[in-house]
PDB file of C-alpha atoms and ligand atoms in Angstrom:
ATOM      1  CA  UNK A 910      13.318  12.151   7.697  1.00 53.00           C
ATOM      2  CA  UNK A 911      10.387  12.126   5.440  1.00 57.00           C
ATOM      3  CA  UNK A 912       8.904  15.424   4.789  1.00 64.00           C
ATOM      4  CA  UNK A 913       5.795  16.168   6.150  1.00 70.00           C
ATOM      5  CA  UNK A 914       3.083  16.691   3.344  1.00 77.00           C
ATOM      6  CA  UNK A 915       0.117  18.454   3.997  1.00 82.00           C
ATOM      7  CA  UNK A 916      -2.198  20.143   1.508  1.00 83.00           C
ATOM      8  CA  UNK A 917      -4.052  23.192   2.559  1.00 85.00           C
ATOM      9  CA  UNK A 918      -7.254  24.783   0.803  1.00 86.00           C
ATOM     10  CA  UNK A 919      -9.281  28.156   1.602  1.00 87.00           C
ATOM     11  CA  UNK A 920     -13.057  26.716   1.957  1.00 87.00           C
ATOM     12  CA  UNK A 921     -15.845  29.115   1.372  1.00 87.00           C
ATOM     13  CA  UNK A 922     -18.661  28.830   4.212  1.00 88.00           C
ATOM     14  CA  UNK A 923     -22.406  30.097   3.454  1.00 86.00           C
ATOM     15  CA  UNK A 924     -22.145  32.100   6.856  1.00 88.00           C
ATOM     16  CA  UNK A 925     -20.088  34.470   5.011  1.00 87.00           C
ATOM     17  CA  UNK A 926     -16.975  32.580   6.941  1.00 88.00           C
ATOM     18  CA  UNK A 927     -14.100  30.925   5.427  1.00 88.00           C
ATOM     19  CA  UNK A 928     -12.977  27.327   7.019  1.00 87.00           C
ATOM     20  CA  UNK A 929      -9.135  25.846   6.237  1.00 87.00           C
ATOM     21  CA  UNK A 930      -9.205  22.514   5.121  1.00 84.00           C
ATOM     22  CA  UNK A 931      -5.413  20.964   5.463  1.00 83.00           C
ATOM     23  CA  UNK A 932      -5.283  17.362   4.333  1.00 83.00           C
ATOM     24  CA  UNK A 933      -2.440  15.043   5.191  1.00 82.00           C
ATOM     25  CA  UNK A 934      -0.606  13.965   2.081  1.00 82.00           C
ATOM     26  CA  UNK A 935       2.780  12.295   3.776  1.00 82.00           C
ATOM     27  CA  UNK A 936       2.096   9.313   2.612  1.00 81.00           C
ATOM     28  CA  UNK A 937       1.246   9.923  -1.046  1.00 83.00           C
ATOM     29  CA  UNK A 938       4.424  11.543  -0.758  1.00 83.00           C
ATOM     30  CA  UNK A 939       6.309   8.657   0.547  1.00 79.00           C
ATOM     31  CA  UNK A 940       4.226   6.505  -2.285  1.00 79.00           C
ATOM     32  CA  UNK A 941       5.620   8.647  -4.944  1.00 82.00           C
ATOM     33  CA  UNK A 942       8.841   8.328  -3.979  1.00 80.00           C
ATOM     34  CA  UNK A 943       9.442   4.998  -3.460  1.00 77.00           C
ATOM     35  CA  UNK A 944       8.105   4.858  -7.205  1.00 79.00           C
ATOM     36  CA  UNK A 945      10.977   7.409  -8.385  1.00 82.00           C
ATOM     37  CA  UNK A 946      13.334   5.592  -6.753  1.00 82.00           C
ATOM     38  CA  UNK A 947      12.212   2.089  -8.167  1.00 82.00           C
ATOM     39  CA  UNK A 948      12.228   3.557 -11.828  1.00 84.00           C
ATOM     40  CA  UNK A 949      15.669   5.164 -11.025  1.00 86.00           C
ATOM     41  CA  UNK A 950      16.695   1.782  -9.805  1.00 86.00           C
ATOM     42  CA  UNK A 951      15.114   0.029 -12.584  1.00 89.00           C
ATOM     43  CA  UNK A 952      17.210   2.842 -15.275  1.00 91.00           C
ATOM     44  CA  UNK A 953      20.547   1.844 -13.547  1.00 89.00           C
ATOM     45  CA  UNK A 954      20.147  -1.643 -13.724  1.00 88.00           C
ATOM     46  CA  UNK A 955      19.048  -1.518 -17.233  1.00 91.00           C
ATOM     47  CA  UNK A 956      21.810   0.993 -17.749  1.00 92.00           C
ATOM     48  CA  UNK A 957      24.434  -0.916 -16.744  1.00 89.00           C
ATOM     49  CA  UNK A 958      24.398  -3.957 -19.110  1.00 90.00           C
ATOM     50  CA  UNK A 959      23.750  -2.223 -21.995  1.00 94.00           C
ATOM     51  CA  UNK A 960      26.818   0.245 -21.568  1.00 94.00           C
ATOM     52  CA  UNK A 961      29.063  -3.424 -20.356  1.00 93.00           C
ATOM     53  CA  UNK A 962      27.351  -4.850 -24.136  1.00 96.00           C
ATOM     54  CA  UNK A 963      28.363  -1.431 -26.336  1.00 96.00           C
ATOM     55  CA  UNK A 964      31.974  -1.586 -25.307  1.00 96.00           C
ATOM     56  CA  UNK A 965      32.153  -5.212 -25.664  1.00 96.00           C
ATOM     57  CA  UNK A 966      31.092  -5.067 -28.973  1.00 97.00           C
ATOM     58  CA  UNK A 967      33.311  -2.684 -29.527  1.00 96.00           C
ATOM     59  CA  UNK A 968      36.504  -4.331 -28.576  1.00 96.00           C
ATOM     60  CA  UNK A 969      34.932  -7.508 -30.321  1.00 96.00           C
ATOM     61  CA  UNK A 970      35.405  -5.595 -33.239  1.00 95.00           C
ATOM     62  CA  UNK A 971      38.100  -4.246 -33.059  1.00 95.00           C
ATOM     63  CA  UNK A 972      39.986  -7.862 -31.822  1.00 95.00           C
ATOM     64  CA  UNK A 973      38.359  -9.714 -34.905  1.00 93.00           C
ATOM     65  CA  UNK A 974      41.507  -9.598 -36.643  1.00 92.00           C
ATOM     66  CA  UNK A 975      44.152  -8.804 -34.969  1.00 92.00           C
ATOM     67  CA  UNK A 976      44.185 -11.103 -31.194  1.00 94.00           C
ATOM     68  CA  UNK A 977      41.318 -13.506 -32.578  1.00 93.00           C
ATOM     69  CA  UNK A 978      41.444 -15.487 -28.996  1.00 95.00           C
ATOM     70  CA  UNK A 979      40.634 -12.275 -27.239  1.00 95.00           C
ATOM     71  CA  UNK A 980      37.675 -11.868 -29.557  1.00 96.00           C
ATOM     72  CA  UNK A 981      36.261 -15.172 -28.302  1.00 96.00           C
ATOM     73  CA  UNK A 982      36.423 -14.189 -24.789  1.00 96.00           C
ATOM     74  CA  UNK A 983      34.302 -11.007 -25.544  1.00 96.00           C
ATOM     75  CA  UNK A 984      31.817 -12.678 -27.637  1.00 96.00           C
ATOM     76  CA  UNK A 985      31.710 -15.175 -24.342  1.00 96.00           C
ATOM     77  CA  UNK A 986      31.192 -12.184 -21.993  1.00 95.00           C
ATOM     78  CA  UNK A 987      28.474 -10.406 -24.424  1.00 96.00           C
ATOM     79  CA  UNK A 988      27.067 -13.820 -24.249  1.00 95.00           C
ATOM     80  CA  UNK A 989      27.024 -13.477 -20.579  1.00 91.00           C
ATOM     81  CA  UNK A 990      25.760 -10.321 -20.338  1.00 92.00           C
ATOM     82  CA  UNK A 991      22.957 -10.312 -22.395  1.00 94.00           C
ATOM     83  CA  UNK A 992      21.695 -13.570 -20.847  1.00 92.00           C
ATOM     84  CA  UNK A 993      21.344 -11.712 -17.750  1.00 90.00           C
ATOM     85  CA  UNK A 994      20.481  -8.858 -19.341  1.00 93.00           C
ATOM     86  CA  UNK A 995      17.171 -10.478 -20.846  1.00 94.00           C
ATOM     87  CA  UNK A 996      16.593 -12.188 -17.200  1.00 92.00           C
ATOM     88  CA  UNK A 997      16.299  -9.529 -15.871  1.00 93.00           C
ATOM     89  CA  UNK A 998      14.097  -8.291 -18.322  1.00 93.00           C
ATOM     90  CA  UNK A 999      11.651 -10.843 -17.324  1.00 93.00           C
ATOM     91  CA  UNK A1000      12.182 -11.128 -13.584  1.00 93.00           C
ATOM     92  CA  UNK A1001      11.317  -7.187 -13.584  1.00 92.00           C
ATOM     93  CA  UNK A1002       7.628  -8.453 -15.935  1.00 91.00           C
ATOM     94  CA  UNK A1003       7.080 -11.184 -12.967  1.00 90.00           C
ATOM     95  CA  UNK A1004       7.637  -9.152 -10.199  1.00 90.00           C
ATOM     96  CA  UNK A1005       5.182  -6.159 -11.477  1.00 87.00           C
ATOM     97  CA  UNK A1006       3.086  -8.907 -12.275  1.00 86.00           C
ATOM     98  CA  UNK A1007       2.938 -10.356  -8.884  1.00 88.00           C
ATOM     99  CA  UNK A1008       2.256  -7.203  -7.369  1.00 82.00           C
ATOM    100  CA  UNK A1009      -0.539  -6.265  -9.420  1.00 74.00           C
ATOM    101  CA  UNK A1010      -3.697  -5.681  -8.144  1.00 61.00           C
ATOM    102  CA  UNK A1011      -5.004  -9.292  -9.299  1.00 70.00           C
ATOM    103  CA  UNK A1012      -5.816 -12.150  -6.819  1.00 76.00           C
ATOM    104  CA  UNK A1013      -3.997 -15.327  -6.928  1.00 85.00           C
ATOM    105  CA  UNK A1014      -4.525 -17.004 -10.392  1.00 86.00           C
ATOM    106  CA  UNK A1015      -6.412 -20.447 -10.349  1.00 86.00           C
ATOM    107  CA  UNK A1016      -5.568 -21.216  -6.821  1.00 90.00           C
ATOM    108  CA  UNK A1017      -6.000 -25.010  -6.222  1.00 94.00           C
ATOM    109  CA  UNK A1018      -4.747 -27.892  -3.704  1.00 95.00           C
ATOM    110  CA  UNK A1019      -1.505 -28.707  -5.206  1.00 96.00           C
ATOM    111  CA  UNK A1020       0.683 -31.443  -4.521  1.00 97.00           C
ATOM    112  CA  UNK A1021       4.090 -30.757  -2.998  1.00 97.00           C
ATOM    113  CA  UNK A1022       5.866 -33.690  -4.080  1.00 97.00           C
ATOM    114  CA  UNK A1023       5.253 -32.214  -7.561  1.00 97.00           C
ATOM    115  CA  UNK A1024       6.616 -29.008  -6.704  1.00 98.00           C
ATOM    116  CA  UNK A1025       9.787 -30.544  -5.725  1.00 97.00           C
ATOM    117  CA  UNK A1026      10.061 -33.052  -8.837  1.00 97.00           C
ATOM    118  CA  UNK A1027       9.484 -29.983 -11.122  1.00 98.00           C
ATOM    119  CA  UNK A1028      12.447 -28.332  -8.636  1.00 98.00           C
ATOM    120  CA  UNK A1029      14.819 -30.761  -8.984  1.00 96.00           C
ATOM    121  CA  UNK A1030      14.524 -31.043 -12.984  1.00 97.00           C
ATOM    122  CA  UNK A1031      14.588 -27.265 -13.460  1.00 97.00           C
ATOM    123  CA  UNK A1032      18.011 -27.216 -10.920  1.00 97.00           C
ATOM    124  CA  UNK A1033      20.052 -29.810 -12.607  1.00 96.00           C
ATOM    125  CA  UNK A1034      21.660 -28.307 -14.929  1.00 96.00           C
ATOM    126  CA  UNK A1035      23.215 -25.385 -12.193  1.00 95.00           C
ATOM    127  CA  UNK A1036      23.701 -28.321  -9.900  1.00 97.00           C
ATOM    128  CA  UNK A1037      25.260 -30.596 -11.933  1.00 97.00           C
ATOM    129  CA  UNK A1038      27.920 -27.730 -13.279  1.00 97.00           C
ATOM    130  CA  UNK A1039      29.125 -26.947  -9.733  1.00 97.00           C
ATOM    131  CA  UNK A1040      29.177 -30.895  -9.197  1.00 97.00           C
ATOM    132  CA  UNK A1041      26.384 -30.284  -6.309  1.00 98.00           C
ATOM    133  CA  UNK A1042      23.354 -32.168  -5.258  1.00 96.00           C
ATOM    134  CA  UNK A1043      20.122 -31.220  -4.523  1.00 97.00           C
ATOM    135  CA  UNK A1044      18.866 -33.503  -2.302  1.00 97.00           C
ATOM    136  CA  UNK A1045      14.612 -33.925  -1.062  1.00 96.00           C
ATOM    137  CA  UNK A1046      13.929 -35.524   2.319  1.00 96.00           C
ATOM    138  CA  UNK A1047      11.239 -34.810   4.610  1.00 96.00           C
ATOM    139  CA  UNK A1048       7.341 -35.587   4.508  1.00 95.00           C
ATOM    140  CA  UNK A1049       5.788 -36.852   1.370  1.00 95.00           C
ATOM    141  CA  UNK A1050       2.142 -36.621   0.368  1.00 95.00           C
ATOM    142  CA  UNK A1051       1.874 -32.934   1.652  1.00 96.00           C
ATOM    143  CA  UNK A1052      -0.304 -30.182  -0.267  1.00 96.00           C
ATOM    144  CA  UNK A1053      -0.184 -26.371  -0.208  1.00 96.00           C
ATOM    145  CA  UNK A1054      -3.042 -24.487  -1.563  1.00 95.00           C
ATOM    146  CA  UNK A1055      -2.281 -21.756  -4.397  1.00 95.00           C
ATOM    147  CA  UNK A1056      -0.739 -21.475  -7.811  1.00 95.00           C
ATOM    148  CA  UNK A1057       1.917 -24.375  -8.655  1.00 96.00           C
ATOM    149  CA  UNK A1058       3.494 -22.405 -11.491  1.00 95.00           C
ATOM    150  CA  UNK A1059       4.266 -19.383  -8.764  1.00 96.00           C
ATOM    151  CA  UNK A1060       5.379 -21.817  -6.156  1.00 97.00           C
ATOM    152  CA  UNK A1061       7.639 -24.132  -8.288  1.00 98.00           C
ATOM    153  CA  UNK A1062       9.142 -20.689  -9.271  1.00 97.00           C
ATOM    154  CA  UNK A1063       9.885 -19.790  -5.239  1.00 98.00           C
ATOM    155  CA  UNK A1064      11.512 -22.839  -4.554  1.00 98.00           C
ATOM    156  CA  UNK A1065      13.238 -22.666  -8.285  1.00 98.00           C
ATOM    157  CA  UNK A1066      14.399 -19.407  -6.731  1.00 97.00           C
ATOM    158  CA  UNK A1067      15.482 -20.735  -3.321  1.00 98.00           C
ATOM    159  CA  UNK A1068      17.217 -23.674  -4.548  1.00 98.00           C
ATOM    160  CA  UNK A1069      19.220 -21.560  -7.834  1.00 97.00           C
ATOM    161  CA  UNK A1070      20.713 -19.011  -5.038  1.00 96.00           C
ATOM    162  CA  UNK A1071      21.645 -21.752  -2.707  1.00 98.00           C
ATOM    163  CA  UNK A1072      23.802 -23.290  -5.385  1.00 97.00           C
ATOM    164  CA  UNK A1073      25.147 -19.702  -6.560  1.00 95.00           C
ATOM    165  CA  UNK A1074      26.282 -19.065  -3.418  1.00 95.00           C
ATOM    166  CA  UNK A1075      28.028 -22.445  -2.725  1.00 97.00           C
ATOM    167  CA  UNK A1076      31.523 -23.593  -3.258  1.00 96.00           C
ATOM    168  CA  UNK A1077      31.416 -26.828  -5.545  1.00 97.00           C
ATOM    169  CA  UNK A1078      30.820 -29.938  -3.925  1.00 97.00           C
ATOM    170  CA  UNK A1079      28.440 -28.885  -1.428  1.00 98.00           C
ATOM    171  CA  UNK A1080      25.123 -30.554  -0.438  1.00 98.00           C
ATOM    172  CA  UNK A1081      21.595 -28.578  -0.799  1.00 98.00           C
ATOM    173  CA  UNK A1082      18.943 -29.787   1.113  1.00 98.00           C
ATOM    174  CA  UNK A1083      15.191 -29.753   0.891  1.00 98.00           C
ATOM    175  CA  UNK A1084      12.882 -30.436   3.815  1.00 98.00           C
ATOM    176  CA  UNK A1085       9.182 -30.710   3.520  1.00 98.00           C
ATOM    177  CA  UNK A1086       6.959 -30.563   6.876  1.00 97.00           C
ATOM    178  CA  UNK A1087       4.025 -29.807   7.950  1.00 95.00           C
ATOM    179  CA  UNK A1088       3.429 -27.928  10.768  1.00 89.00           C
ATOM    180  CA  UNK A1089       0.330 -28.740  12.720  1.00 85.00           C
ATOM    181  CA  UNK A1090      -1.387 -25.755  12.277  1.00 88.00           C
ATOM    182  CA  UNK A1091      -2.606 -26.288   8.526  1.00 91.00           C
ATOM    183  CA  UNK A1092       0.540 -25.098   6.959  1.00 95.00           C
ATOM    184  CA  UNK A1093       3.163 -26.947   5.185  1.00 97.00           C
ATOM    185  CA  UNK A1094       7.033 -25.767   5.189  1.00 97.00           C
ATOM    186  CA  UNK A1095       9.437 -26.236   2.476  1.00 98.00           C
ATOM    187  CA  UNK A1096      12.923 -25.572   3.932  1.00 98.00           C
ATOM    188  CA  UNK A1097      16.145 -24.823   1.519  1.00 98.00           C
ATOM    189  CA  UNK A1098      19.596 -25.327   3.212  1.00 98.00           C
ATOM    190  CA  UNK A1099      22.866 -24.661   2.076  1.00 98.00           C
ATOM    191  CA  UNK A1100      26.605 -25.421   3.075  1.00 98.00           C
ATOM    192  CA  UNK A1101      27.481 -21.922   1.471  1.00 97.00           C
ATOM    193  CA  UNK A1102      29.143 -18.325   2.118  1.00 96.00           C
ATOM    194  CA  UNK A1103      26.162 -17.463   4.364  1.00 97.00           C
ATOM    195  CA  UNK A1104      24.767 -13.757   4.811  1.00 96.00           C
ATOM    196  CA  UNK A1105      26.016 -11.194   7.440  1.00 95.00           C
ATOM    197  CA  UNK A1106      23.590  -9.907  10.072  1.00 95.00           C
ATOM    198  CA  UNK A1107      23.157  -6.440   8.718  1.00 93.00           C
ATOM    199  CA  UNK A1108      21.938  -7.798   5.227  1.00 95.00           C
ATOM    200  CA  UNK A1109      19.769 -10.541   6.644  1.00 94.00           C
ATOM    201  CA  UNK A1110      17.144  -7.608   6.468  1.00 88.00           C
ATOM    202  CA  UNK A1111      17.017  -6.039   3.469  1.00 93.00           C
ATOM    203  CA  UNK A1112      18.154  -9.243   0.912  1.00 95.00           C
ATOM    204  CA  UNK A1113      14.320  -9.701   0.019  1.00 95.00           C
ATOM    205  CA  UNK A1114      14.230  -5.971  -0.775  1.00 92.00           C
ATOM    206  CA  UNK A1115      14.547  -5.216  -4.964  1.00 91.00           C
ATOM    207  CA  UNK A1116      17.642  -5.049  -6.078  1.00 91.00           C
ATOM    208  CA  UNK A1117      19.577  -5.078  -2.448  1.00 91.00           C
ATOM    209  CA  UNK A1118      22.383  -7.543  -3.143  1.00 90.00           C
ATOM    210  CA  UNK A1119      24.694  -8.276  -0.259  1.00 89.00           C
ATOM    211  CA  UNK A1120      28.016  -8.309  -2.735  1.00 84.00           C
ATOM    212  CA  UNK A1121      27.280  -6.829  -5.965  1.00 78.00           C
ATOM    213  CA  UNK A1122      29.744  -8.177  -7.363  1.00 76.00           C
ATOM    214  CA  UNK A1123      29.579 -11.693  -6.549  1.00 76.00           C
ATOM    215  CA  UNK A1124      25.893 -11.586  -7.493  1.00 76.00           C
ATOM    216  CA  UNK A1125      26.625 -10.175 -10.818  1.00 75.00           C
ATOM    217  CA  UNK A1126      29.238 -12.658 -11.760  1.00 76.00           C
ATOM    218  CA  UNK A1127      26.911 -15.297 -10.782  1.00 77.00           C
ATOM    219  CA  UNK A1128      24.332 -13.720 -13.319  1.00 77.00           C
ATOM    220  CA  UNK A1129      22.399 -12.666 -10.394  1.00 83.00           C
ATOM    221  CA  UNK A1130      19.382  -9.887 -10.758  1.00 89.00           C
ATOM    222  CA  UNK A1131      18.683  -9.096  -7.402  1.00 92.00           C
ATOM    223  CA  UNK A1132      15.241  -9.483  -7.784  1.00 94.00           C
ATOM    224  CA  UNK A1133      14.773 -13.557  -7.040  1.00 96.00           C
ATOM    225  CA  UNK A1134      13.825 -12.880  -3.297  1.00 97.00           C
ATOM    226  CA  UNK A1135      11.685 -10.351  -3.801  1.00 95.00           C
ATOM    227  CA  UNK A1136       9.559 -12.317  -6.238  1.00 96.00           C
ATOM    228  CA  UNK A1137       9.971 -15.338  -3.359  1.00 97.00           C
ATOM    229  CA  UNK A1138       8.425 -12.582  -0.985  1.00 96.00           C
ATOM    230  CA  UNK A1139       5.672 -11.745  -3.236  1.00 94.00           C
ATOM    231  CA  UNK A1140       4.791 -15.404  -4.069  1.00 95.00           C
ATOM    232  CA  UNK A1141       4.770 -16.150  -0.743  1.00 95.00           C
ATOM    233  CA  UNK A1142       2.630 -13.676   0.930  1.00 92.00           C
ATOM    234  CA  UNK A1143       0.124 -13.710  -1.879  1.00 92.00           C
ATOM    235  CA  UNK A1144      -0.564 -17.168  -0.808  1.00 93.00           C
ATOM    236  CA  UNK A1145      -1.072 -16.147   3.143  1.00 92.00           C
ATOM    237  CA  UNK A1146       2.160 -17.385   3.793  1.00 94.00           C
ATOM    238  CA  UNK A1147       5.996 -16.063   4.474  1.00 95.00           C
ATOM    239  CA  UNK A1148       9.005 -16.769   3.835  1.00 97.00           C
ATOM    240  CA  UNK A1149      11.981 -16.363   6.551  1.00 97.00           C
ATOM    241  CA  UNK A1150      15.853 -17.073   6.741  1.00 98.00           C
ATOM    242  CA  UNK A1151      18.248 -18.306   9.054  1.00 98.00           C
ATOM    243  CA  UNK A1152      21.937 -17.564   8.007  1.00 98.00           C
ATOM    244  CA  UNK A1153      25.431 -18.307   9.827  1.00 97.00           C
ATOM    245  CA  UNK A1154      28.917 -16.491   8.003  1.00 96.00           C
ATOM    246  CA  UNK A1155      31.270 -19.211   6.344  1.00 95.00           C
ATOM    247  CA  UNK A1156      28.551 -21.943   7.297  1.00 97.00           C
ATOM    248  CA  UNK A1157      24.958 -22.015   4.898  1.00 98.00           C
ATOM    249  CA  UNK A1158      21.870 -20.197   5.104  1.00 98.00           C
ATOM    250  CA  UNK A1159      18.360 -21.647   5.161  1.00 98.00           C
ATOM    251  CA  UNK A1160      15.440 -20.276   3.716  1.00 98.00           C
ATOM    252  CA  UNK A1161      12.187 -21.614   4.862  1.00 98.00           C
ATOM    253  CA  UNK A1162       8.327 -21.220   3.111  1.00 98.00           C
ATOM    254  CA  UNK A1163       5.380 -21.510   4.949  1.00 97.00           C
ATOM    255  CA  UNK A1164       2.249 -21.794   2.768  1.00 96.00           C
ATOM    256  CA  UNK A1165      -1.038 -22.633   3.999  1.00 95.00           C
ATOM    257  CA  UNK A1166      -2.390 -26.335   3.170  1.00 94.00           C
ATOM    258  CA  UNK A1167      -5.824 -25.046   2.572  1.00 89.00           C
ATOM    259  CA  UNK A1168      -7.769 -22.166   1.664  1.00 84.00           C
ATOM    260  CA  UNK A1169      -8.128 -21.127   4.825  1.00 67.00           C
ATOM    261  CA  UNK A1170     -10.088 -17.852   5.269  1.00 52.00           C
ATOM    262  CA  UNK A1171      -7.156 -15.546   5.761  1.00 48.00           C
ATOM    263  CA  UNK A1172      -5.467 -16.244   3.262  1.00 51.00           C
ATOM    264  CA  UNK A1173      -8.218 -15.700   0.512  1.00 53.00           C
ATOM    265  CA  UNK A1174      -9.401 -12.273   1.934  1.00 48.00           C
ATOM    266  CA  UNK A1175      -5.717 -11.672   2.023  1.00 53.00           C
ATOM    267  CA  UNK A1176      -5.598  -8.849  -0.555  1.00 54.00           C
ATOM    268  CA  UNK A1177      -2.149  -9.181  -3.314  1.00 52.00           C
ATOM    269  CA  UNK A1178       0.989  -7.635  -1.576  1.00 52.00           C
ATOM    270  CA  UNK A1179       0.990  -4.218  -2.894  1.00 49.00           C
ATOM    271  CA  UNK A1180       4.182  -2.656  -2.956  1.00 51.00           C
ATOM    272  CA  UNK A1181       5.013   0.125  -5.512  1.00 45.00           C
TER     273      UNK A1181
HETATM  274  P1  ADP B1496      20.524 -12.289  -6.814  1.00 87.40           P
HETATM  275  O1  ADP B1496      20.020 -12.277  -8.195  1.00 87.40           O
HETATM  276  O2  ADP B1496      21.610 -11.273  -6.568  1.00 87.40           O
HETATM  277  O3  ADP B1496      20.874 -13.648  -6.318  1.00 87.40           O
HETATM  278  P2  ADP B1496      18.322 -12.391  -4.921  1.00 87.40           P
HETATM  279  O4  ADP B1496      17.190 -11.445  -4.700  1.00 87.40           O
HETATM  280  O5  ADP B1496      17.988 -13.781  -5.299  1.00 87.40           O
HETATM  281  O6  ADP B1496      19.277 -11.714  -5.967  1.00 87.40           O
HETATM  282  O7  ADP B1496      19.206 -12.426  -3.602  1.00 87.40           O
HETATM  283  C1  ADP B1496      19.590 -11.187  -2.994  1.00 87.40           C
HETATM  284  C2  ADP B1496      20.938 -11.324  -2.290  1.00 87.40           C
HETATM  285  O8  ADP B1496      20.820 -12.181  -1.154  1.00 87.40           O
HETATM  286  C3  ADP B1496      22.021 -11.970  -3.157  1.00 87.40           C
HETATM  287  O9  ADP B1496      22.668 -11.015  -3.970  1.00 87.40           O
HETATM  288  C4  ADP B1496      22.959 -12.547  -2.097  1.00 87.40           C
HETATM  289  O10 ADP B1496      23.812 -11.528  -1.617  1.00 87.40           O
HETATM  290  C5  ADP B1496      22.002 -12.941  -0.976  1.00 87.40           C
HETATM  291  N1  ADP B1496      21.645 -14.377  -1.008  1.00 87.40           N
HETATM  292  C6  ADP B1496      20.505 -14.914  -1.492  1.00 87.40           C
HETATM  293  N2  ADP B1496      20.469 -16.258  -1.316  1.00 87.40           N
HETATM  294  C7  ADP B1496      21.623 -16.567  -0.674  1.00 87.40           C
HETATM  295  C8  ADP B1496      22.189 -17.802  -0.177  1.00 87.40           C
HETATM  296  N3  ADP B1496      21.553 -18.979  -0.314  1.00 87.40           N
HETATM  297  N4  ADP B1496      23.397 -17.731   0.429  1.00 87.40           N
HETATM  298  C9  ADP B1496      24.043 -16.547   0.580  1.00 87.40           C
HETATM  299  N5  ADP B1496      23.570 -15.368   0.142  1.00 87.40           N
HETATM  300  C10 ADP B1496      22.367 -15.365  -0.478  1.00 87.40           C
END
C-alpha cells in the first residue's frame, strides 16, 4: 500500500507550552509519485524508439553495399519508426495540453454532422488501405457544445483504433443519437479482435496497451484513449466501452448538447 505521509512540526506556544502540529501529506505523496512514474514512463517510451532507430541505422549502413535489398527494408522500418516516434511526440504535447489547467478553448454549439464529415475525410486513407469502410448512420442535424477541433480529434481517435484493430474487410460503424436528456452520443463500432475483461479498465489509462506488441506494429502510442478521456470529460461528458473477444468493441461519447451549467463549472480533468 501507499505509505502513509505525515509531516510533524514542534510549535512554540506563548504559555511557555509546546503544541505538535502533524499534517497529513499522503496525498502529496501519492501526487508525486504518480508524476515519477509518468516521466519514467514517458523516458521508456521515448527510449525505446530511439535505441530501435540507432541500430537500424546502423545495419542500414552497414547493408548499403553489400545485401542492398536488406538496406531497403531498414530504411522502410526507420521510416516506420520515426513516424511513430514523432506521433508520439505530439500526442504526449496534446495530452499535457488537455490537462492543463485552462478551460475549454472557444467552446461553441457545433454541428455534429461536421464532426463526422471531417471524420470520415481524415480516416480514409487507414480505411481505404485495410479495404474497410467507415460507415455514418444515425440522427442528423444534432449539435454538441464544446471545441470541434478537440472533438473531431476523439472520434479521429475512436474511429483510427477501430480500424487498427480490425481484420481487412470489416465494417466500422458510426451512430449519432441523442439521448433525451440534452446530450448527444456518437457511438464507434467495430467487427474487430475485441478487448478482454481485465483490460476493459485500464485501456484509457497512458500508455496501458492491451498487446504491446500488436499496438506497436500498428504504430500505436498508447496514448489515443487517454486524450479521448480528457476531451471528453472536459466537455462534461464521458466516454464508455462495450467490448466482446473475437467479436468488435464499441466505444460510445456522450457530450452535452448545450452549455448546460455542469459542464461549464466543470473544472479541466486534472490528472498529473
Ligand atoms: P494505441 O496507440 O496502442 O492504440 P490507445 O490509447 O488508442 O493506444 O488504445 C489503448 C489500447 O486499447 C490499445 O493498445 C488496444 O490494446 C486497445 N484498443 C483500443 N481500441 C481498440 C479497439 N477498437 N479494439 C480492440 N482494442 C482496442
Amino acid at each position: 500500500g501507499e505509505p502513509l505521509g505525515v509531516n510533524v512540526r514542534a510549535v512554540p506556544l506563548d504559555n511557555g507550552r509546546v503544541a505538535i502540529e502533524a499534517a497529513d501529506v499522503t496525498e502529496a505523496h501519492r501526487v508525486a509519485r504518480v508524476r515519477r512514474d509518468f516521466v519514467a514512463n514517458v523516458s521508456h517510451e521515448l527510449k525505446t524508439p530511439v535505441g530501435a532507430l540507432q541500430l537500424l541505422a546502423e545495419a542500414l549502413l552497414d547493408a548499403t553495399d553489400k545485401d542492398p535489398a536488406a538496406a531497403i527494408r531498414f530504411a522502410e522500418r526507420i521510416k516506420h519508426e520515426s513516424s511513430r516516434l514523432g506521433r508520439l511526440v505530439s500526442e504526449l504535447l496534446e495530452l499535457s495540453r488537455l490537462q492543463g489547467a485552462e478551460p475549454l478553448p472557444e467552446p461553441e454549439p457545433v454541428d455534429v454532422d461536421k464532426i463526422t464529415a471531417e471524420v470520415l475525410d481524415r480516416t480514409k486513407t487507414p480505411a481505404s488501405a485495410k479495404e474497410m469502410e467507415v460507415v455514418f448512420q444515425g440522427m442528423r442535424g444534432l449539435t454538441v457544445y464544446g471545441n470541434e477541433n478537440q472533438l473531431v480529434t476523439a472520434v479521429v481517435n475512436l474511429v483510427e483504433n477501430a480500424i487498427a484493430y480490425s481484420p481487412e474487410s470489416t465494417k466500422v460503424t458510426v451512430t449519432t443519437s441523442a439521448s433525451g436528456d440534452g446530450y448527444v452520443e456518437i457511438a464507434v463500432a467495430d467487427q474487430g479482435i475485441g478487448i478482454e475483461p481485465r483490460d476493459l479498465d485500464r485501456i484509457f489509462e497512458r500508455f496501458y496497451r492491451a498487446d504491446r506488441a500488436r499496438s506497436r506494429a500498428t504504430g500505436g502510442t498508447g496514448l489515443g484513449l487517454a486524450i479521448v478521456k480528457h476531451i471528453s470529460t472536459n466537455h462534461g461528458g464521458r466516454v464508455t466501452v462495450e467490448s466482446t473477444v473475437g467479436v468488435g468493441s464499441t466505444f460510445t461519447l456522450r457530450l452535452p448538447s448545450r452549455p448546460s451549467e455542469a459542464a461549464l463549472a466543470l473544472p479541466p480533468s486534472v490528472e498529473i
